[in-house]
Amino acid sequence: MSSRKLVFSGVQPTGNLHLGNYLGALKNFVSLQKNTECIYCVVDLHAITIFQKPNELQNNVLETVASFLATGLDPKKSTIFNQSSVSGHAELAWILNCVSRIGWLNRMTQFKDKAGSDKEKASVGLYIYPNLMAADILLYKATHVPVGADQKQHLELSRDIAQKFNNDFDCKDFFPLPEPLIAKNISRVMSLRDGTKKMSKSEESDYSRINLKDSPDEISKKIKKAKSDSSSIPDNLKDLEKKPEALNLINIFSEISKKSLEKTLIDMSGKEYSYLKTKLTELVINEITPVGKEIKKLLAEKAYLKNVLKKGKEKANIIAEENLKNIREKVGLI
Ligand code: AQP
């Protein structure tokens, strides 16, 4: 097997990126680009599995690119483009739809969450979304995929699909089995209103998340209003785990301050949550507001953002076309 390492990941252009996207995915993207070939994609075809207003979608694609760049992605080091501009994603997705099994898709918990109680009304695209995600990764024969913990199940499916393709078409090791790279300390940032749900762009209440573009004032208000606990901060993880919202705040604090959860608990135990909130507000403002300012600045340079996408598309398409040629051959398509 080759030891070549190639990183691929995608972010949906479905609105404001938030602290969960930032700590769970984007920061990891940036550190990986230092030593590894990386491809980062704005996955607009995934976004339309739930209806998006066309003009909002266009703006959100550019805003996602601006967020990539503002976080530190460098288009000279990483390939940055939008999914629909490389048609190989859709073509391979169709081939993989024929490899993937209905039973496998039926186990995907994200479909159950996103489709809600009325599954009959969900789009077919939402149901087969994990097959498109497998195509995104396998189109480049990517070996590593930095994602938040919420995407772990989809990545396992991508591995199953790659394995089945390799078996069905008798081409051992043709597709590498992609490995997830999940942030070690904080793989899932939770909602500020409900510690059992992940922080999400599509959650109705803006108070549930900290957006990268939030002002210091907004950040401060959101953290002040965040659910915590009326008793003081415990000295052990077992007690903290009984209060998911409090655990979430302490997790975010530990991650940004680069301290272990244990060390944070030693420093904070016995103090009130209002104390933690004051310290957390300072940390989050220092970490996030420079990113937000840069996003706003870049959004005024739309031509530049479009040019980043165009150059990225050209680079991505070369790899995609070369791999697709071999894939078509394996499947027997002329
Ligand atoms: N709360 C989170 N904690 C840690 N990581 C997260 N990610 C998303 N939310 C969290 C990771 O960010 C990357 C991009 O995610 P996405 O925007 O493509 O899709 P998503 O996971 O569906 O994110 P949202 O915010 O919940 O969007 P909507 O509401 O539109 O569905 C992924 O690596 C993801 O794991």
Tab-separated table of C-alpha atoms and ligand atoms in Angstrom:
chain	number	residue	atom	x	y	z
A	1	MET	CA	0.000	0.000	0.000
A	2	SER	CA	1.233	3.506	-0.772
A	3	SER	CA	2.137	5.803	2.124
A	4	ARG	CA	0.838	8.864	0.254
A	5	LYS	CA	-1.274	11.066	2.541
A	6	LEU	CA	-3.991	13.270	1.127
A	7	VAL	CA	-6.458	15.219	3.245
A	8	PHE	CA	-9.987	16.069	2.066
A	9	SER	CA	-12.809	17.759	3.922
A	10	GLY	CA	-15.904	19.801	3.172
A	11	VAL	CA	-18.088	22.420	4.805
A	12	GLN	CA	-21.693	23.138	3.825
A	13	PRO	CA	-22.502	26.708	2.786
A	14	THR	CA	-25.638	26.801	4.917
A	15	GLY	CA	-25.115	30.067	6.765
A	16	ASN	CA	-22.850	31.571	9.360
A	17	LEU	CA	-20.013	29.338	10.458
A	18	HIS	CA	-19.861	28.970	14.230
A	19	LEU	CA	-17.548	28.049	17.072
A	20	GLY	CA	-18.370	24.333	16.569
A	21	ASN	CA	-17.231	24.419	12.927
A	22	TYR	CA	-14.169	26.395	14.009
A	23	LEU	CA	-12.990	24.200	16.903
A	24	GLY	CA	-14.263	20.896	15.466
A	25	ALA	CA	-13.020	21.306	11.897
A	26	LEU	CA	-11.454	24.556	10.622
A	27	LYS	CA	-8.592	24.782	13.143
A	28	ASN	CA	-7.644	21.229	12.277
A	29	PHE	CA	-7.783	22.067	8.532
A	30	VAL	CA	-5.276	24.869	9.066
A	31	SER	CA	-2.757	22.837	11.045
A	32	LEU	CA	-2.896	19.999	8.504
A	33	GLN	CA	-2.022	22.226	5.538
A	34	LYS	CA	1.468	22.827	7.003
A	35	ASN	CA	2.792	19.389	6.112
A	36	THR	CA	0.186	17.622	4.001
A	37	GLU	CA	-1.512	17.995	0.640
A	38	CYS	CA	-5.017	19.231	1.499
A	39	ILE	CA	-8.217	19.687	-0.502
A	40	TYR	CA	-10.989	21.722	1.133
A	41	CYS	CA	-14.358	21.940	-0.531
A	42	VAL	CA	-17.413	24.123	-0.054
A	43	VAL	CA	-20.018	21.392	-0.432
A	44	ASP	CA	-22.866	23.246	-2.133
A	45	LEU	CA	-24.443	20.050	-3.509
A	46	HIS	CA	-24.834	18.834	0.072
A	47	ALA	CA	-26.402	22.144	1.079
A	48	ILE	CA	-29.233	21.803	-1.472
A	49	THR	CA	-30.417	18.501	0.058
A	50	ILE	CA	-32.455	20.970	2.144
A	51	PHE	CA	-33.991	23.844	0.140
A	52	GLN	CA	-31.745	26.916	-0.085
A	53	LYS	CA	-32.766	30.264	-1.587
A	54	PRO	CA	-30.535	30.578	-4.700
A	55	ASN	CA	-29.167	34.071	-3.980
A	56	GLU	CA	-28.529	33.172	-0.335
A	57	LEU	CA	-26.712	30.028	-1.412
A	58	GLN	CA	-24.395	32.032	-3.669
A	59	ASN	CA	-23.571	34.421	-0.842
A	60	ASN	CA	-23.078	31.571	1.594
A	61	VAL	CA	-20.590	29.864	-0.745
A	62	LEU	CA	-18.482	33.046	-0.825
A	63	GLU	CA	-18.858	33.507	2.916
A	64	THR	CA	-17.630	29.964	3.549
A	65	VAL	CA	-14.551	30.614	1.389
A	66	ALA	CA	-13.980	33.881	3.285
A	67	SER	CA	-14.230	31.927	6.566
A	68	PHE	CA	-11.695	29.373	5.307
A	69	LEU	CA	-9.227	32.126	4.437
A	70	ALA	CA	-9.876	34.166	7.584
A	71	THR	CA	-9.162	31.120	9.741
A	72	GLY	CA	-5.782	30.725	8.061
A	73	LEU	CA	-6.241	28.458	5.049
A	74	ASP	CA	-3.812	29.466	2.357
A	75	PRO	CA	-4.908	28.906	-1.267
A	76	LYS	CA	-1.259	28.488	-2.241
A	77	LYS	CA	-0.962	25.512	0.093
A	78	SER	CA	-4.486	24.051	0.049
A	79	THR	CA	-6.858	23.462	-2.860
A	80	ILE	CA	-10.069	25.398	-2.137
A	81	PHE	CA	-13.090	25.120	-4.440
A	82	ASN	CA	-16.831	24.478	-4.524
A	83	GLN	CA	-18.177	20.993	-5.090
A	84	SER	CA	-20.617	21.701	-7.942
A	85	SER	CA	-17.818	23.195	-10.069
A	86	VAL	CA	-16.150	19.761	-10.395
A	87	SER	CA	-18.744	17.529	-12.040
A	88	GLY	CA	-16.850	14.378	-11.063
A	89	HIS	CA	-18.418	14.575	-7.578
A	90	ALA	CA	-21.898	14.018	-8.995
A	91	GLU	CA	-20.744	11.362	-11.480
A	92	LEU	CA	-18.910	9.305	-8.862
A	93	ALA	CA	-21.820	9.740	-6.448
A	94	TRP	CA	-24.069	8.001	-8.990
A	95	ILE	CA	-21.644	5.108	-9.365
A	96	LEU	CA	-21.391	4.802	-5.577
A	97	ASN	CA	-25.191	4.938	-5.237
A	98	CYS	CA	-25.054	1.627	-7.065
A	99	VAL	CA	-22.396	0.216	-4.703
A	100	SER	CA	-23.823	1.446	-1.387
A	101	ARG	CA	-26.689	-0.550	0.209
A	102	ILE	CA	-30.093	0.713	1.361
A	103	GLY	CA	-29.584	-1.085	4.691
A	104	TRP	CA	-26.430	0.922	5.285
A	105	LEU	CA	-28.160	4.246	4.632
A	106	ASN	CA	-31.065	3.262	6.870
A	107	ARG	CA	-28.682	3.244	9.824
A	108	MET	CA	-27.506	6.869	9.364
A	109	THR	CA	-28.551	8.857	12.418
A	110	GLN	CA	-28.031	12.287	10.803
A	111	PHE	CA	-30.774	11.528	8.244
A	112	LYS	CA	-33.121	10.580	11.089
A	113	ASP	CA	-32.277	13.833	12.924
A	114	LYS	CA	-32.520	16.113	9.898
A	115	ALA	CA	-35.581	14.506	8.301
A	116	GLY	CA	-37.470	14.797	11.593
A	117	SER	CA	-40.762	13.031	12.161
A	118	ASP	CA	-42.017	13.268	8.564
A	119	LYS	CA	-39.399	11.264	6.629
A	120	GLU	CA	-41.690	10.868	3.599
A	121	LYS	CA	-41.281	14.584	2.922
A	122	ALA	CA	-37.458	14.641	3.117
A	123	SER	CA	-35.618	14.957	-0.198
A	124	VAL	CA	-34.097	11.847	-1.759
A	125	GLY	CA	-30.841	13.857	-1.783
A	126	LEU	CA	-30.867	14.115	2.009
A	127	TYR	CA	-31.223	10.326	2.238
A	128	ILE	CA	-28.337	9.554	-0.126
A	129	TYR	CA	-26.160	12.442	1.159
A	130	PRO	CA	-23.633	9.995	2.737
A	131	ASN	CA	-23.012	8.401	-0.690
A	132	LEU	CA	-22.168	11.851	-2.106
A	133	MET	CA	-19.848	12.411	0.853
A	134	ALA	CA	-18.097	9.116	0.036
A	135	ALA	CA	-17.756	10.309	-3.583
A	136	ASP	CA	-16.251	13.632	-2.435
A	137	ILE	CA	-13.530	11.789	-0.551
A	138	LEU	CA	-12.895	8.893	-2.928
A	139	LEU	CA	-12.820	11.087	-6.049
A	140	TYR	CA	-9.412	12.297	-4.833
A	141	LYS	CA	-8.450	8.977	-3.208
A	142	ALA	CA	-8.109	10.947	0.013
A	143	THR	CA	-6.591	9.051	2.926
A	144	HIS	CA	-7.510	11.341	5.846
A	145	VAL	CA	-10.630	13.368	6.581
A	146	PRO	CA	-10.683	15.974	9.388
A	147	VAL	CA	-14.272	16.171	10.696
A	148	GLY	CA	-16.246	16.792	13.865
A	149	ALA	CA	-17.472	13.721	15.757
A	150	ASP	CA	-20.942	14.158	14.203
A	151	GLN	CA	-19.544	12.981	10.846
A	152	LYS	CA	-17.878	9.800	12.168
A	153	GLN	CA	-20.719	7.520	11.084
A	154	HIS	CA	-20.729	8.935	7.537
A	155	LEU	CA	-17.010	8.372	7.313
A	156	GLU	CA	-17.377	4.762	8.393
A	157	LEU	CA	-19.903	4.380	5.578
A	158	SER	CA	-17.377	5.861	3.125
A	159	ARG	CA	-14.913	3.180	4.215
A	160	ASP	CA	-17.537	0.450	3.706
A	161	ILE	CA	-18.333	1.789	0.236
A	162	ALA	CA	-14.624	1.972	-0.712
A	163	GLN	CA	-14.089	-1.591	0.526
A	164	LYS	CA	-17.109	-2.919	-1.376
A	165	PHE	CA	-16.031	-1.171	-4.579
A	166	ASN	CA	-12.537	-2.677	-4.245
A	167	ASN	CA	-14.077	-6.144	-3.709
A	168	ASP	CA	-16.820	-5.907	-6.357
A	169	PHE	CA	-14.431	-4.761	-9.075
A	170	ASP	CA	-11.585	-6.966	-7.923
A	171	CYS	CA	-9.145	-4.110	-7.415
A	172	LYS	CA	-7.665	-4.493	-3.934
A	173	ASP	CA	-6.382	-1.165	-2.529
A	174	PHE	CA	-7.801	0.843	-5.488
A	175	PHE	CA	-9.599	3.181	-3.104
A	176	PRO	CA	-7.744	3.794	0.165
A	177	LEU	CA	-10.005	3.381	3.210
A	178	PRO	CA	-10.228	6.993	4.457
A	179	GLU	CA	-9.487	7.638	8.109
A	180	PRO	CA	-11.273	10.251	10.209
A	181	LEU	CA	-9.152	12.880	11.971
A	182	ILE	CA	-11.313	13.978	14.865
A	183	ALA	CA	-10.216	16.834	17.135
A	184	LYS	CA	-8.903	15.139	20.289
A	185	ASN	CA	-10.169	17.349	23.087
A	186	ILE	CA	-13.340	18.878	21.691
A	187	SER	CA	-14.843	16.830	18.915
A	188	ARG	CA	-18.396	18.120	19.456
A	189	VAL	CA	-19.234	21.650	20.595
A	190	MET	CA	-22.743	21.663	22.023
A	191	SER	CA	-25.562	24.207	21.840
A	192	LEU	CA	-25.380	26.966	24.463
A	193	ARG	CA	-29.098	26.401	25.163
A	194	ASP	CA	-29.209	22.591	25.246
A	195	GLY	CA	-26.063	20.654	26.076
A	196	THR	CA	-27.432	17.458	24.546
A	197	LYS	CA	-27.614	18.951	21.029
A	198	LYS	CA	-24.641	19.973	18.898
A	199	MET	CA	-24.063	23.630	18.067
A	200	SER	CA	-25.526	23.993	14.587
A	201	LYS	CA	-26.031	26.631	11.881
A	202	SER	CA	-29.602	25.557	11.308
A	203	GLU	CA	-30.746	25.706	14.955
A	204	GLU	CA	-33.457	28.345	15.143
A	205	SER	CA	-32.167	30.284	18.153
A	206	ASP	CA	-29.087	32.394	17.441
A	207	TYR	CA	-28.437	32.259	21.195
A	208	SER	CA	-27.574	28.559	20.804
A	209	ARG	CA	-24.317	29.329	18.985
A	210	ILE	CA	-21.429	31.754	18.674
A	211	ASN	CA	-21.005	32.777	15.061
A	212	LEU	CA	-17.560	33.634	13.733
A	213	LYS	CA	-18.922	37.058	12.716
A	214	ASP	CA	-20.466	37.902	16.115
A	215	SER	CA	-19.388	41.197	17.694
A	216	PRO	CA	-17.770	41.226	21.175
A	217	ASP	CA	-21.077	42.483	22.522
A	218	GLU	CA	-23.046	39.612	20.966
A	219	ILE	CA	-20.524	37.045	22.229
A	220	SER	CA	-20.718	38.499	25.701
A	221	LYS	CA	-24.560	38.443	25.723
A	222	LYS	CA	-24.720	34.877	24.405
A	223	ILE	CA	-22.284	33.528	26.990
A	224	LYS	CA	-24.059	35.416	29.768
A	225	LYS	CA	-27.384	33.846	28.709
A	226	ALA	CA	-25.906	30.363	28.158
A	227	LYS	CA	-27.428	27.663	30.322
A	228	SER	CA	-25.044	26.492	33.102
A	229	ASP	CA	-25.789	25.476	36.691
A	230	SER	CA	-26.803	27.199	39.918
A	231	SER	CA	-24.352	25.272	42.109
A	232	SER	CA	-20.613	25.944	42.012
A	233	ILE	CA	-18.171	24.235	39.641
A	234	PRO	CA	-17.418	20.681	40.843
A	235	ASP	CA	-13.904	19.288	41.268
A	236	ASN	CA	-14.483	16.102	39.293
A	237	LEU	CA	-15.580	15.087	35.830
A	238	LYS	CA	-18.199	12.614	37.029
A	239	ASP	CA	-20.287	15.359	38.662
A	240	LEU	CA	-19.684	17.749	35.772
A	241	GLU	CA	-20.938	15.191	33.255
A	242	LYS	CA	-24.371	15.277	34.912
A	243	LYS	CA	-24.694	18.916	33.703
A	244	PRO	CA	-24.119	18.832	29.914
A	245	GLU	CA	-24.394	22.624	29.424
A	246	ALA	CA	-21.818	23.306	32.158
A	247	LEU	CA	-19.538	20.598	30.765
A	248	ASN	CA	-19.785	22.227	27.325
A	249	LEU	CA	-18.711	25.646	28.654
A	250	ILE	CA	-15.761	24.120	30.499
A	251	ASN	CA	-14.799	22.097	27.420
A	252	ILE	CA	-14.779	25.218	25.242
A	253	PHE	CA	-12.756	27.082	27.875
A	254	SER	CA	-10.191	24.233	28.077
A	255	GLU	CA	-9.864	23.959	24.306
A	256	ILE	CA	-9.291	27.665	23.676
A	257	SER	CA	-6.993	28.112	26.673
A	258	LYS	CA	-5.083	24.962	25.602
A	259	LYS	CA	-5.465	23.397	29.052
A	260	SER	CA	-6.637	19.883	29.813
A	261	LEU	CA	-10.146	19.487	31.211
A	262	GLU	CA	-8.615	18.131	34.444
A	263	LYS	CA	-6.381	21.214	34.860
A	264	THR	CA	-9.343	23.551	34.204
A	265	LEU	CA	-11.364	21.739	36.866
A	266	ILE	CA	-8.537	22.099	39.381
A	267	ASP	CA	-8.350	25.855	38.650
A	268	MET	CA	-12.113	26.444	38.622
A	269	SER	CA	-13.586	24.088	41.219
A	270	GLY	CA	-15.626	25.822	43.894
A	271	LYS	CA	-16.080	28.972	41.806
A	272	GLU	CA	-19.427	30.171	40.463
A	273	TYR	CA	-20.291	29.740	36.775
A	274	SER	CA	-20.476	33.523	36.466
A	275	TYR	CA	-16.692	33.560	37.053
A	276	LEU	CA	-16.135	30.952	34.331
A	277	LYS	CA	-18.414	32.910	31.979
A	278	THR	CA	-16.429	36.113	32.453
A	279	LYS	CA	-13.145	34.340	31.691
A	280	LEU	CA	-14.680	32.418	28.787
A	281	THR	CA	-16.081	35.609	27.254
A	282	GLU	CA	-12.600	37.182	27.216
A	283	LEU	CA	-11.069	34.088	25.636
A	284	VAL	CA	-13.740	33.666	22.955
A	285	ILE	CA	-13.646	37.374	22.023
A	286	ASN	CA	-9.847	37.248	21.637
A	287	GLU	CA	-10.005	34.083	19.546
A	288	ILE	CA	-13.020	34.794	17.353
A	289	THR	CA	-13.333	38.517	16.696
A	290	PRO	CA	-10.129	38.834	14.609
A	291	VAL	CA	-11.491	35.981	12.429
A	292	GLY	CA	-14.864	37.705	12.124
A	293	LYS	CA	-13.253	41.014	11.138
A	294	GLU	CA	-11.212	39.275	8.465
A	295	ILE	CA	-14.320	37.507	7.101
A	296	LYS	CA	-16.103	40.864	6.777
A	297	LYS	CA	-13.079	42.386	5.050
A	298	LEU	CA	-12.824	39.495	2.587
A	299	LEU	CA	-16.546	39.625	1.821
A	300	ALA	CA	-15.955	43.050	0.297
A	301	GLU	CA	-13.547	41.391	-2.175
A	302	LYS	CA	-15.924	39.078	-4.016
A	303	ALA	CA	-13.843	38.976	-7.205
A	304	TYR	CA	-10.868	37.728	-5.201
A	305	LEU	CA	-12.958	35.024	-3.500
A	306	LYS	CA	-14.332	33.872	-6.871
A	307	ASN	CA	-10.813	33.714	-8.239
A	308	VAL	CA	-9.690	31.492	-5.323
A	309	LEU	CA	-12.561	29.131	-6.185
A	310	LYS	CA	-11.714	29.177	-9.902
A	311	LYS	CA	-8.046	28.330	-9.354
A	312	GLY	CA	-8.957	25.634	-6.823
A	313	LYS	CA	-11.462	24.122	-9.241
A	314	GLU	CA	-8.813	23.857	-11.950
A	315	LYS	CA	-6.418	22.048	-9.589
A	316	ALA	CA	-9.109	19.738	-8.198
A	317	ASN	CA	-10.450	18.891	-11.640
A	318	ILE	CA	-7.100	17.569	-12.843
A	319	ILE	CA	-6.954	15.000	-10.012
A	320	ALA	CA	-10.662	14.201	-10.320
A	321	GLU	CA	-10.556	13.563	-14.095
A	322	GLU	CA	-7.495	11.336	-13.824
A	323	ASN	CA	-9.105	9.219	-11.084
A	324	LEU	CA	-12.485	9.126	-12.844
A	325	LYS	CA	-10.869	7.751	-15.989
A	326	ASN	CA	-9.631	4.766	-13.961
A	327	ILE	CA	-12.907	4.430	-12.062
A	328	ARG	CA	-14.966	4.313	-15.305
A	329	GLU	CA	-12.592	1.671	-16.631
A	330	LYS	CA	-12.925	-0.475	-13.484
A	331	VAL	CA	-16.727	-0.305	-13.680
A	332	GLY	CA	-16.770	-1.067	-17.411
A	333	LEU	CA	-18.103	2.267	-18.627
A	334	ILE	CA	-16.802	3.232	-22.056
B	1	AQP	N1	-21.041	21.492	16.923
B	1	AQP	C1	-19.975	21.028	16.287
B	1	AQP	N2	-18.891	20.608	16.978
B	1	AQP	C2	-17.784	20.148	16.343
B	1	AQP	N3	-17.688	20.070	14.991
B	1	AQP	C3	-18.743	20.462	14.269
B	1	AQP	N4	-18.969	20.514	12.941
B	1	AQP	C4	-20.203	21.002	12.711
B	1	AQP	N5	-20.818	21.287	13.862
B	1	AQP	C5	-19.941	20.965	14.862
B	1	AQP	C6	-18.006	20.104	11.939
B	1	AQP	O1	-17.819	21.190	11.037
B	1	AQP	C7	-17.585	20.666	9.735
B	1	AQP	C8	-18.495	21.342	8.757
B	1	AQP	O2	-19.826	21.003	9.054
B	1	AQP	P1	-20.983	21.343	8.039
B	1	AQP	O3	-21.311	22.763	8.171
B	1	AQP	O4	-20.616	20.899	6.698
B	1	AQP	O5	-22.175	20.443	8.422
B	1	AQP	P2	-22.881	20.128	9.741
B	1	AQP	O6	-22.075	19.135	10.539
B	1	AQP	O7	-24.248	19.691	9.402
B	1	AQP	O8	-22.860	21.519	10.523
B	1	AQP	P3	-24.053	22.343	11.083
B	1	AQP	O9	-23.542	23.571	11.705
B	1	AQP	O10	-24.907	21.473	11.962
B	1	AQP	O11	-24.814	22.774	9.798
B	1	AQP	P4	-26.313	22.582	9.412
B	1	AQP	O12	-27.070	23.163	10.552
B	1	AQP	O13	-26.456	23.325	8.148
B	1	AQP	O14	-26.527	21.114	9.267
B	1	AQP	C9	-17.789	19.160	9.799
B	1	AQP	O15	-16.536	18.506	9.878
B	1	AQP	C10	-18.552	18.964	11.071
B	1	AQP	O16	-18.279	17.704	11.647
